[in-house]
Coordinates of C-alpha atoms in Angstrom, one line a residue:
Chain C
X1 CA -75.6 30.9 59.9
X2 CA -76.4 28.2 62.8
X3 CA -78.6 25.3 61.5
X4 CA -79.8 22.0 62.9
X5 CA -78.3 18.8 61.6
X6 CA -81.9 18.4 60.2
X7 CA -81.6 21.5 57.8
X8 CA -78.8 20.8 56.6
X9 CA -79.5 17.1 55.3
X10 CA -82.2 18.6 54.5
X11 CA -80.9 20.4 51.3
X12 CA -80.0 17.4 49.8
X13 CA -82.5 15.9 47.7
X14 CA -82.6 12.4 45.7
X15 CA -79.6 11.7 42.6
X16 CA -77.4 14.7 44.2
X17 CA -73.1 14.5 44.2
X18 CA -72.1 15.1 47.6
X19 CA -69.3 15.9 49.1
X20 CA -67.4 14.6 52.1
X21 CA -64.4 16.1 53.7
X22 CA -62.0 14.3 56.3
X23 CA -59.5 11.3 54.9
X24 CA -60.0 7.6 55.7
X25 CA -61.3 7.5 59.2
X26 CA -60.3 10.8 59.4
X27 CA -62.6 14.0 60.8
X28 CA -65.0 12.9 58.9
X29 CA -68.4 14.6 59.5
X30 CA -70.3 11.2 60.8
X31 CA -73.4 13.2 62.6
X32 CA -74.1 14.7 59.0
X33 CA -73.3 11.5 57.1
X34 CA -75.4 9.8 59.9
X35 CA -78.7 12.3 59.7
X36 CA -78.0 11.9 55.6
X37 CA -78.5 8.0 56.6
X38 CA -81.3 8.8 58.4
X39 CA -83.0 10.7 55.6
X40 CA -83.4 8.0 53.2
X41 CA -82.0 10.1 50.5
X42 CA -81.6 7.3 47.5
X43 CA -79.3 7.7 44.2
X44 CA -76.5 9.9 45.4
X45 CA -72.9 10.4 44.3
X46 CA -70.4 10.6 46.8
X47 CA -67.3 12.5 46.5
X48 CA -64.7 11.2 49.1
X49 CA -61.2 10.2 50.2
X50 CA -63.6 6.9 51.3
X51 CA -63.8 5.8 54.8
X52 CA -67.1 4.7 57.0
X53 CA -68.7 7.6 55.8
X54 CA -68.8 5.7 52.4
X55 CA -69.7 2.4 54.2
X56 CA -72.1 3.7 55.8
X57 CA -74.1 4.9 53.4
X58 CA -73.4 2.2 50.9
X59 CA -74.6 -0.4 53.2
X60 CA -78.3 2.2 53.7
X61 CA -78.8 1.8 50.3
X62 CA -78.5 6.0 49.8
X63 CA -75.6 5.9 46.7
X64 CA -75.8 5.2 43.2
X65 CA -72.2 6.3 42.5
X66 CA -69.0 6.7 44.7
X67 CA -66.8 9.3 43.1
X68 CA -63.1 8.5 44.9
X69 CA -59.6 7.2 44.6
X70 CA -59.6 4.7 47.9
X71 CA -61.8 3.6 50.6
X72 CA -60.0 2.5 53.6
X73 CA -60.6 2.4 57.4
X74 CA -57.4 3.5 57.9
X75 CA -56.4 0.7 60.9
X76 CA -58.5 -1.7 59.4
X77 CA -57.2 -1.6 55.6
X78 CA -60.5 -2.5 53.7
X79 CA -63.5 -1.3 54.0
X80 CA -66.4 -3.8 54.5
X81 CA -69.6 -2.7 52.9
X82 CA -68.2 -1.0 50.3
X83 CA -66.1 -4.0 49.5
X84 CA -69.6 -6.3 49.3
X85 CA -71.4 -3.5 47.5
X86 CA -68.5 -3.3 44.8
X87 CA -68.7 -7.4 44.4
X88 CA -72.6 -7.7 44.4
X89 CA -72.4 -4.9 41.3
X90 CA -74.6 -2.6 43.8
X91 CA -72.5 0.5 43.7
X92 CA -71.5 2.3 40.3
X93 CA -67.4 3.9 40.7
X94 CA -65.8 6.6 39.7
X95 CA -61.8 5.4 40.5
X96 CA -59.2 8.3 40.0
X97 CA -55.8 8.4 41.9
X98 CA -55.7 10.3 44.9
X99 CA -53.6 12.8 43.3
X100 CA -56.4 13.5 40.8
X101 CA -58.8 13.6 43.3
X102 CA -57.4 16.6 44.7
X103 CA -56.3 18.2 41.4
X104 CA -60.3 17.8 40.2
X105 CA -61.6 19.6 43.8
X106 CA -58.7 22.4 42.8
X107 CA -60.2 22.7 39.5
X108 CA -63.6 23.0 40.6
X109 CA -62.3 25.5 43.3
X110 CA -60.6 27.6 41.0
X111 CA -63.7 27.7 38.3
X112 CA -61.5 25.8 35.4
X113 CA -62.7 23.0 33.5
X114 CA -59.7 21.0 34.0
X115 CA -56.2 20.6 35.5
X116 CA -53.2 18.9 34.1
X117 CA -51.7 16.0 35.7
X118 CA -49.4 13.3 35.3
X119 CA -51.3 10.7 37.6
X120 CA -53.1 8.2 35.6
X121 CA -51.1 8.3 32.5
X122 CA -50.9 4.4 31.5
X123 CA -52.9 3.1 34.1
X124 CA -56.1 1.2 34.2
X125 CA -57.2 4.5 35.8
X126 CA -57.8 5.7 32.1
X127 CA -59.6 2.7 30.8
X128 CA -62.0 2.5 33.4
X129 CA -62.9 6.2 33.0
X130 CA -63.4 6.1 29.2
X131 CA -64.2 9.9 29.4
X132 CA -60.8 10.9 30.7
X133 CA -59.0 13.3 28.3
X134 CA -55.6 14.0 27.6
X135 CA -54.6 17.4 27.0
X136 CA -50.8 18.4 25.0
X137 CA -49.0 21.1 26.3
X138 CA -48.7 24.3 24.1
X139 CA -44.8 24.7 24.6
X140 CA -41.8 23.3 23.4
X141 CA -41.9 20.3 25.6
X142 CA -45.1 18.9 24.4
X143 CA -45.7 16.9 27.2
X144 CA -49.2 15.0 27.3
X145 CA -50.6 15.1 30.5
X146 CA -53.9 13.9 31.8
X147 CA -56.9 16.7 31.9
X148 CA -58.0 15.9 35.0
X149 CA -62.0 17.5 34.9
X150 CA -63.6 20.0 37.7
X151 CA -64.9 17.8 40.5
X152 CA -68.0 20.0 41.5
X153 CA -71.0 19.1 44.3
X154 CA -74.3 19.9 44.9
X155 CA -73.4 19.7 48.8
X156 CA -70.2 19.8 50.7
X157 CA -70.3 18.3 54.1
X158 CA -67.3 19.2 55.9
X159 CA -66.6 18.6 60.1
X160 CA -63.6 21.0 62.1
X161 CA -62.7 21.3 65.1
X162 CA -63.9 24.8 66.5
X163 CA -65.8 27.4 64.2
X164 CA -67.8 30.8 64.6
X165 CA -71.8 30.9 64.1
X166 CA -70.8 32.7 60.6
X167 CA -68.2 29.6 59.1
X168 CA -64.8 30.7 60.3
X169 CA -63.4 27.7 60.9
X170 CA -60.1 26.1 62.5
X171 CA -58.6 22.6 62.4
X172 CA -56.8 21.8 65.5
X173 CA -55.2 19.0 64.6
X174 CA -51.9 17.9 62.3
X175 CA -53.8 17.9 58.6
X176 CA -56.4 20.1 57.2
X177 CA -57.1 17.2 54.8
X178 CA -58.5 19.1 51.7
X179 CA -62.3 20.4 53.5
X180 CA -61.8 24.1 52.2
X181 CA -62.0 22.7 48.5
X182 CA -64.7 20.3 49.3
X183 CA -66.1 23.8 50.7
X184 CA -64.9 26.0 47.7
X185 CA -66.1 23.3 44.8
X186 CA -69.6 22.9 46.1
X187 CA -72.8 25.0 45.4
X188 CA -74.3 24.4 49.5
X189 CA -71.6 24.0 51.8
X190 CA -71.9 22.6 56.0
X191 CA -69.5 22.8 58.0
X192 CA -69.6 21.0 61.3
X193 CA -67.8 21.2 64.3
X194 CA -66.9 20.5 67.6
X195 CA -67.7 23.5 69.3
X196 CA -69.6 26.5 68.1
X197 CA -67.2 29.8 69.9
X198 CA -67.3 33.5 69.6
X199 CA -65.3 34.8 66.7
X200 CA -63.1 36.1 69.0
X201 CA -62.0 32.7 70.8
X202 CA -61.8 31.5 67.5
X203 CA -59.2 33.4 67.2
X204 CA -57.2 32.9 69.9
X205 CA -57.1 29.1 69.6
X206 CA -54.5 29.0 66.8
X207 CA -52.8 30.7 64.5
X208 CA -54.1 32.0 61.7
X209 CA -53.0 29.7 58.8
X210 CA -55.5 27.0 60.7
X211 CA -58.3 29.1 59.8
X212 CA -58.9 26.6 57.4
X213 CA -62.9 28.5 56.3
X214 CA -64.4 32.0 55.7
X215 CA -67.5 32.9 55.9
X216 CA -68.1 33.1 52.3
X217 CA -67.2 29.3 52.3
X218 CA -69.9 27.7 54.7
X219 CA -73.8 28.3 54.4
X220 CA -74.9 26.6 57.3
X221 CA -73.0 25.4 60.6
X222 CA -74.3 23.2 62.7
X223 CA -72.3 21.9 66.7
X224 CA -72.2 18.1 66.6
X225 CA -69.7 17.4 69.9
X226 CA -68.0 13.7 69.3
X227 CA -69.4 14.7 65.3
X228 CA -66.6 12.7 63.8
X229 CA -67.2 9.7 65.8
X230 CA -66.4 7.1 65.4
X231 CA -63.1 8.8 62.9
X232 CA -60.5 10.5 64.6
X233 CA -60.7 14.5 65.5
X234 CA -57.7 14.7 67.3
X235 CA -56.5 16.7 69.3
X236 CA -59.8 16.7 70.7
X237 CA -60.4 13.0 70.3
X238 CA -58.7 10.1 68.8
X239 CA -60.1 7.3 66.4
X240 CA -62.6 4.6 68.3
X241 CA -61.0 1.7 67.2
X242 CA -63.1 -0.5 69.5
X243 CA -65.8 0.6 67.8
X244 CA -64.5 1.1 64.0
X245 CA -64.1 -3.1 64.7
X246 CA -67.7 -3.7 66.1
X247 CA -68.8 -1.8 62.8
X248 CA -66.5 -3.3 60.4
X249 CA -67.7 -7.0 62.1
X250 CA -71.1 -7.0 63.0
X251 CA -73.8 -7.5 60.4
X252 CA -75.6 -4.6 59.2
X253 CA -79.2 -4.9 60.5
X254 CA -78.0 -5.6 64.1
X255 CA -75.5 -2.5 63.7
X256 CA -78.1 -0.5 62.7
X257 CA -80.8 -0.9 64.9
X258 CA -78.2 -1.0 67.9
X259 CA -77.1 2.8 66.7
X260 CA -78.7 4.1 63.9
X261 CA -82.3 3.9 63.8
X262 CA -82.8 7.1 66.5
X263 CA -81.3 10.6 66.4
X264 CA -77.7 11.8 67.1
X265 CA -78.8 12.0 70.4
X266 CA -80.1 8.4 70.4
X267 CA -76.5 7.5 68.9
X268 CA -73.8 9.8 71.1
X269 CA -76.0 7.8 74.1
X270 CA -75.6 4.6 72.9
X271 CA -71.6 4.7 71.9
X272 CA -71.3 6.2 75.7
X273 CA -72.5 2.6 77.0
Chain D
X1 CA -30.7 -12.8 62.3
X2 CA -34.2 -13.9 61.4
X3 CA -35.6 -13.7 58.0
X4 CA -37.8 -10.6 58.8
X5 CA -34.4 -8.4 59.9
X6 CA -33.2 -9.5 56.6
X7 CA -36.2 -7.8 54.8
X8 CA -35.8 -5.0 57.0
X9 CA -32.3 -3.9 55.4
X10 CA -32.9 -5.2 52.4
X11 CA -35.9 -2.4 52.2
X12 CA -33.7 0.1 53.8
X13 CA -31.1 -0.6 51.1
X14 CA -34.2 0.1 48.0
X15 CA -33.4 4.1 49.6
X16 CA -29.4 3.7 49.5
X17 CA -28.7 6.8 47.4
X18 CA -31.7 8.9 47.5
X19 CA -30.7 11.8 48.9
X20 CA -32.9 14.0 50.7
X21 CA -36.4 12.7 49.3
X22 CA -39.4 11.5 51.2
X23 CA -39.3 7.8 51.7
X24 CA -43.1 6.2 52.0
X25 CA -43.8 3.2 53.4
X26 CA -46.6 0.8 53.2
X27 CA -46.4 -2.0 55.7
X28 CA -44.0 -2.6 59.0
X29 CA -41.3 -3.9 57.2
X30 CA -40.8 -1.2 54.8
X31 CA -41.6 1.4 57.5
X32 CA -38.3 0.1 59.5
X33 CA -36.6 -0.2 56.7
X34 CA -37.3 3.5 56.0
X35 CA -36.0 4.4 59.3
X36 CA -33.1 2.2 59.6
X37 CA -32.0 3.7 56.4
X38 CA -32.0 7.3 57.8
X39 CA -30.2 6.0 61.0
X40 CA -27.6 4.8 59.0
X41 CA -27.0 5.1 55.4
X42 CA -29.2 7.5 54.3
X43 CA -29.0 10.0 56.8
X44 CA -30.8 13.0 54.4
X45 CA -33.8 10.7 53.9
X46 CA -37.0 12.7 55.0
X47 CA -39.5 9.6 57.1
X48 CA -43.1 10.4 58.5
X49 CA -44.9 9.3 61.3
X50 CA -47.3 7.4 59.1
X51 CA -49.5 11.4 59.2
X52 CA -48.4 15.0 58.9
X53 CA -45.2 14.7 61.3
X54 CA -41.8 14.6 59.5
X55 CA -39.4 12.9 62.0
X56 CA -35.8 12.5 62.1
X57 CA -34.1 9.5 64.5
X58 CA -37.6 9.6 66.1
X59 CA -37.9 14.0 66.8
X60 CA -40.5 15.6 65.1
X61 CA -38.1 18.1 62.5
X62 CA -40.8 19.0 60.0
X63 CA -45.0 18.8 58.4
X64 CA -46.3 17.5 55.9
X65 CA -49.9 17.2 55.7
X66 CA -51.5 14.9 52.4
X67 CA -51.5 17.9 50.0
X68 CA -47.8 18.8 50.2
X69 CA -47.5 14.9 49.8
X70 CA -49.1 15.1 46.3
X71 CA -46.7 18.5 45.2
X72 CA -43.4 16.5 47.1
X73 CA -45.2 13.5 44.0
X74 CA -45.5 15.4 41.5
X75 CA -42.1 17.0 41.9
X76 CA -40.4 13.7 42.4
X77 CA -38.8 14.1 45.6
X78 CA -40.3 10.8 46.8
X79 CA -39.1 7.4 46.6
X80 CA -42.1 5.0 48.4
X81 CA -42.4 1.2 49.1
X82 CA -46.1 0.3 48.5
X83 CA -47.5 -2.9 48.8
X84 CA -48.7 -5.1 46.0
X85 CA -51.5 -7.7 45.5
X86 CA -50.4 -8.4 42.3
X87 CA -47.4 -8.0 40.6
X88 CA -46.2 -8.2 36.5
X89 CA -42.9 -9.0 35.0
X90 CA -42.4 -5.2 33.9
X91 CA -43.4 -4.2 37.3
X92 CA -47.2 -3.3 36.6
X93 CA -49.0 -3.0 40.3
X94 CA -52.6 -3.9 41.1
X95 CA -53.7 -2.8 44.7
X96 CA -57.2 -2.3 43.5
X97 CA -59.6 -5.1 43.3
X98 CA -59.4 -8.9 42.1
X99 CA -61.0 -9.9 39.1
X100 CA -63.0 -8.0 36.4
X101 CA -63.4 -4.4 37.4
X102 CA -66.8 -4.1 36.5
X103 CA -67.6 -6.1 39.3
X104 CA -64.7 -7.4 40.9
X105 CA -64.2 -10.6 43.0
X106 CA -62.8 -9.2 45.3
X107 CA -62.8 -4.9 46.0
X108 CA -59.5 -4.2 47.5
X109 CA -58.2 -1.0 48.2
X110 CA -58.9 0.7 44.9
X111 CA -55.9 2.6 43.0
X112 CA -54.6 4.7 46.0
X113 CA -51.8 7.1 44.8
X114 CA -50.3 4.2 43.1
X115 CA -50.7 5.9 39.4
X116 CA -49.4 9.3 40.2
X117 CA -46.9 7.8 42.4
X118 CA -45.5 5.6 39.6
X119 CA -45.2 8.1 37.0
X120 CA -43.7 10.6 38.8
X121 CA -40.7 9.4 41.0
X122 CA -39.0 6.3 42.2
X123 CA -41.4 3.4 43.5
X124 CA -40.4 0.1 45.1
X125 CA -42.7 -3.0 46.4
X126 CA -42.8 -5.2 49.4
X127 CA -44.5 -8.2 49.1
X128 CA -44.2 -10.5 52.4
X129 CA -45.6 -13.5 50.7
X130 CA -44.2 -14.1 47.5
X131 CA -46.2 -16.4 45.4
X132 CA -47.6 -16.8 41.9
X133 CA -51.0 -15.3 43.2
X134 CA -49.2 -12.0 43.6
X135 CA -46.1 -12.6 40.8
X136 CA -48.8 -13.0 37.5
X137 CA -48.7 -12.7 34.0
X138 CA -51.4 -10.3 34.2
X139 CA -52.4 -7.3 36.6
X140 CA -56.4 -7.9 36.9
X141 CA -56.1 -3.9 37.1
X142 CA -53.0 -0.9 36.8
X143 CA -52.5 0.9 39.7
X144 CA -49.0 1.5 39.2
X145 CA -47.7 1.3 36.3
X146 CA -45.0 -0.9 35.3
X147 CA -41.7 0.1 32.9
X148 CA -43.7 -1.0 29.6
X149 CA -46.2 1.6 30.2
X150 CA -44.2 4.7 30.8
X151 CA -43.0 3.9 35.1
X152 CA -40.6 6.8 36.2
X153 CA -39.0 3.8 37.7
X154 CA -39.8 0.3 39.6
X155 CA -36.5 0.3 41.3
X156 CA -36.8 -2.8 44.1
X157 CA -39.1 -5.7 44.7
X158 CA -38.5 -6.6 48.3
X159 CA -40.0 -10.0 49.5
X160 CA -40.3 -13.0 52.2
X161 CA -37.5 -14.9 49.4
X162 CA -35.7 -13.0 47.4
X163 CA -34.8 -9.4 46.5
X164 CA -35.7 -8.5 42.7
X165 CA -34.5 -5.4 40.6
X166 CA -35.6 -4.8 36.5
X167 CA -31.8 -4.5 35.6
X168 CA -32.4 -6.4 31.7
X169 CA -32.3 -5.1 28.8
X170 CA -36.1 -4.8 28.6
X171 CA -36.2 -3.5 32.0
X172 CA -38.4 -6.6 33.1
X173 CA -37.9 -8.2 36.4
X174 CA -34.9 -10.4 37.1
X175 CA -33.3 -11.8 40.3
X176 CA -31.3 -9.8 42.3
X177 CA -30.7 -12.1 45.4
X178 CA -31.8 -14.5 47.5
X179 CA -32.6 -14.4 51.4
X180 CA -30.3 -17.0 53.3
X181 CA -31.5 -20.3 53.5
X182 CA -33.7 -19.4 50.0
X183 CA -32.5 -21.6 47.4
X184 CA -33.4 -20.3 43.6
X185 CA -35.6 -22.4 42.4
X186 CA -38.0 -21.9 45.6
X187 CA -38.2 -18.5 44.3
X188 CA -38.8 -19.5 40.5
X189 CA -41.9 -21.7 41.6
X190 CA -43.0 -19.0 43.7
X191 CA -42.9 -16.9 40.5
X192 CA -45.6 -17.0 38.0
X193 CA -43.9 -15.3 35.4
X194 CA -40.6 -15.8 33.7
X195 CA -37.9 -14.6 35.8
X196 CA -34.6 -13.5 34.4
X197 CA -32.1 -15.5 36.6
X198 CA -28.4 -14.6 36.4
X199 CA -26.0 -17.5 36.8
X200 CA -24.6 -16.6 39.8
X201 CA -28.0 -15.4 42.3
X202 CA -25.7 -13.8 45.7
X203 CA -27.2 -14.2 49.0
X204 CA -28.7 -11.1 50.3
X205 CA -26.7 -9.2 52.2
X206 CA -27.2 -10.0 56.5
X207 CA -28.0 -7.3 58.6
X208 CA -24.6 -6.1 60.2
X209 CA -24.6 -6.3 64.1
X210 CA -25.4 -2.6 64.3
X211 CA -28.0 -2.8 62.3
X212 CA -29.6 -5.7 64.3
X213 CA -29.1 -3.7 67.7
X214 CA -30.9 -0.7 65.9
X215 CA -33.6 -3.2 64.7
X216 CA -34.4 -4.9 68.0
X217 CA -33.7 -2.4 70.6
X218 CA -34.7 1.3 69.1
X219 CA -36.8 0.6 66.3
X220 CA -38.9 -2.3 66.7
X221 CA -38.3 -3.8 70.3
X222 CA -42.6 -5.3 69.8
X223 CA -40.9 -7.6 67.5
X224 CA -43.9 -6.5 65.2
X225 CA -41.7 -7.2 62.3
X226 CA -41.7 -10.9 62.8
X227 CA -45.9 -10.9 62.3
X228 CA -45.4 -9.7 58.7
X229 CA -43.0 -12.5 57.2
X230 CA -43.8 -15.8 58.5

């Protein structure tokens, strides 16, 4: 099902978990996270392996709690106002290991409460999650593991490459990063994508184990060309760095009226310069 | 020979062994290390471009995108060099924020895969500037966890002085060698722990001329490695 940008922020109501697909600076799906932005939407928790898309909506004010096991730009190692949000005490975390990360999106895609793991045993992972559990296995071996809990959304958010009008979608490029479980653990899922296509070029773009989404996966997409922007979405374009720095070093009210304050028209004009 | 080739082998040498496992790499210097290992001595070792690309002497010879990274963890098949901020005697790892964590001086790069790597398979560190700011008594917060608190195993510590191992009875950190031109006691003060300190410290090993031609003309000819130690 086709929907604007608009319709699909528009699901997402105050105090929500949202998801956010992509890695680091990495596909992320920036025209969603920008319209989010744009929305005003206050109290959210963010699922995500962190990059601007965390920034971003740190530094608007829109997240009570970010749910993750890094935040990194990737080329520029930490990421600005998430770091000042963490140090002013304006941002509540949720810190897991990466590992964990991805086992508690498995969980949540598979319908189980929890999933063992050894990440996190003895770490400060465990103390500053007080309601981490450990679970013993049942056989001889007895090995206690961490039970990692079900990660589950409200709203995924997830940006590919090329998809049909009904949520096939296809990653074009080296990693599928983990969007079908951000897709499979959520209750409303978005994918968008470079270019919308007929099922049938869908298919001949790839093979098909880069069919990374069904249809019963995605509730809405939406065609945001240069979408990821300013993360990479290679092969069809590679990471701005230029303009990952003027973000990371210009203050936030001047970068925000410079880009942010119209539409994702007003925005993909304004990066063009 | 400048200092910064010498961290290059000595990182290669932290893989010396391994086998065909992955070899991570946070940082330039481990990253060459990496690959001058599999050039060399450690020809089985599997090295990434950093992405999804498995490469061997620079071809692309395999995948790996992030989630067959956590299964290649969890199996152990993995021996990585992270980086450290901060550093304990029993090899405890803080890469995620200075200060309390509540609401830390300073937010760093929060815990990474630094727990699951840690528990699961060989880790090493680099640390290009060793001083008692990163070599504490105290981790401000585990990331990876150290041989007190269940480590698979810390195997190397890899900085701009000295090379460090945990081969004590207690499996705490002692001296392994010194860079040339490092004298020991530069490295003690640089330490803010106590350092177990055999009575004979060797220099570490130089790079041998092949390894310096691989070095300067194939692997790093930017001299990027030279930014990282100064």
């Amino acid at each position: 099902m086709r929907v604007s940008i608009e319709d699909a922020v528009g699901e997402v109501r105050d105090g929500m978990t949202i998801g956010i697909g992509g890695w680091g600076s990495r596909r992320k799906p920036m025209a969603m996270v920008r319209a989010l932005l744009r929305s005003g939407r206050k109290d959210l928790t963010l699922v995500s392996y962190g990059g601007p898309d965390v920034g971003l909506l740190v530094a608007a004010g829109c997240v009570r709690r970010i749910v993750t096991g890094f935040v990194s730009l990737d080329s520029i190692p930490l990421e600005p106002h998430f770091r000042a949000a963490r140090s002013a005490g304006a941002v509540e975390l949720t810190e897991y290991d990466e590992g964990m990360l991805y086992w508690g999106l498995l969980a949540a895609a598979n319908r189980l409460p929890f999933l063992p793991i050894r990440a996190g045993l003895g770490s400060d992972v465990m103390r500053v999650n007080p309601g981490l559990r450990t679970v013993r296995s049942p056989y001889a071996d007895a090995t206690e593991l961490v039970a990692m809990p079900a990660i589950t959304m409200d709203v995924a958010f997830v940006h590919l490459n090329r998809a049909d009008a009904d949520g096939n979608g296809r990653y074009l490029g080296p990693d599928p990063y983990f969007d079908d479980l951000f897709c499979l653990a959520a209750k409303q899922r978005f994918l968008s994508c470079e270019r919308i296509v007929s099922t049938g070029e869908l298919q001949e773009q790839g093979p098909p184990q880069t069919l990374l989404t069904n249809r019963s996966m995605v509730d809405g997409v939406t065609e945001t060309p240069h979408g990821a922007h300013f993360t990479s979405c290679v092969p069809d374009y590679g990471r701005d760095e230029e303009f990952q720095r003027e973000y990371a070093t210009t203050g936030w009210d001047t970068f925000r009226a410079r880009y942010l304050d119209g539409d994702e028209t007003d925005y993909q004009k304004a990066v063009r310069r | 020979m400048s200092r910064a080739e010498t961290c290059v082998v000595a990182c290669a040498e932290a893989w010396r062994g391994d086998g065909a496992v992955l070899a991570g790499s946070a940082g330039v210097i481990p990253g060459l290390g990496a690959r001058l290992a599999q050039l060399t001595f450690a020809r089985e070792l599997l090295v990434t471009d950093g992405e999804a690309t498995l490469l061997r002497d620079g071809r692309v010879e395999g995948w790996l995108p992030y989630r067959q990274v956590f299964a290649i963890v969890a199996a152990g098949t993995r021996h990585v060099m992270m980086g450290a901020s901060q550093l304990d005697r029993f090899g405890n790892q803080n890469i995620s924020c200075v200060g309390p964590w509540e609401r830390p001086a300073s937010q760093l790069l929060c815990v990474r895969g630094a727990p699951g790597n840690t528990v699961n398979h060989p880790v090493s560190y680099w640390v290009p500037r060793h001083s008692p700011r990163v070599f504490v008594e105290r981790v401000d917060m585990v990331s990876g966890v150290g041989h007190d608190r269940g480590a698979h195993e810390i195997r190397l510590v890899v900085t701009n002085l000295a090379v460090l191992d945990f081969a004590t009875p207690d499996r705490s950190m002692r001296l392994r060698s010194v860079h040339p031109g490092v004298t020991v006691d530069e490295v003690i003060a640089a330490t803010g722990f106590e350092l177990t300190v055999p009575d004979q410290v060797p220099e570490t090993r130089e790079p041998t001329a092949d390894e310096q031609r691989l070095i300067r003309e194939r692997l790093d000819p930017d001299g990027r490695r030279e930014r990282e130690v100064r």
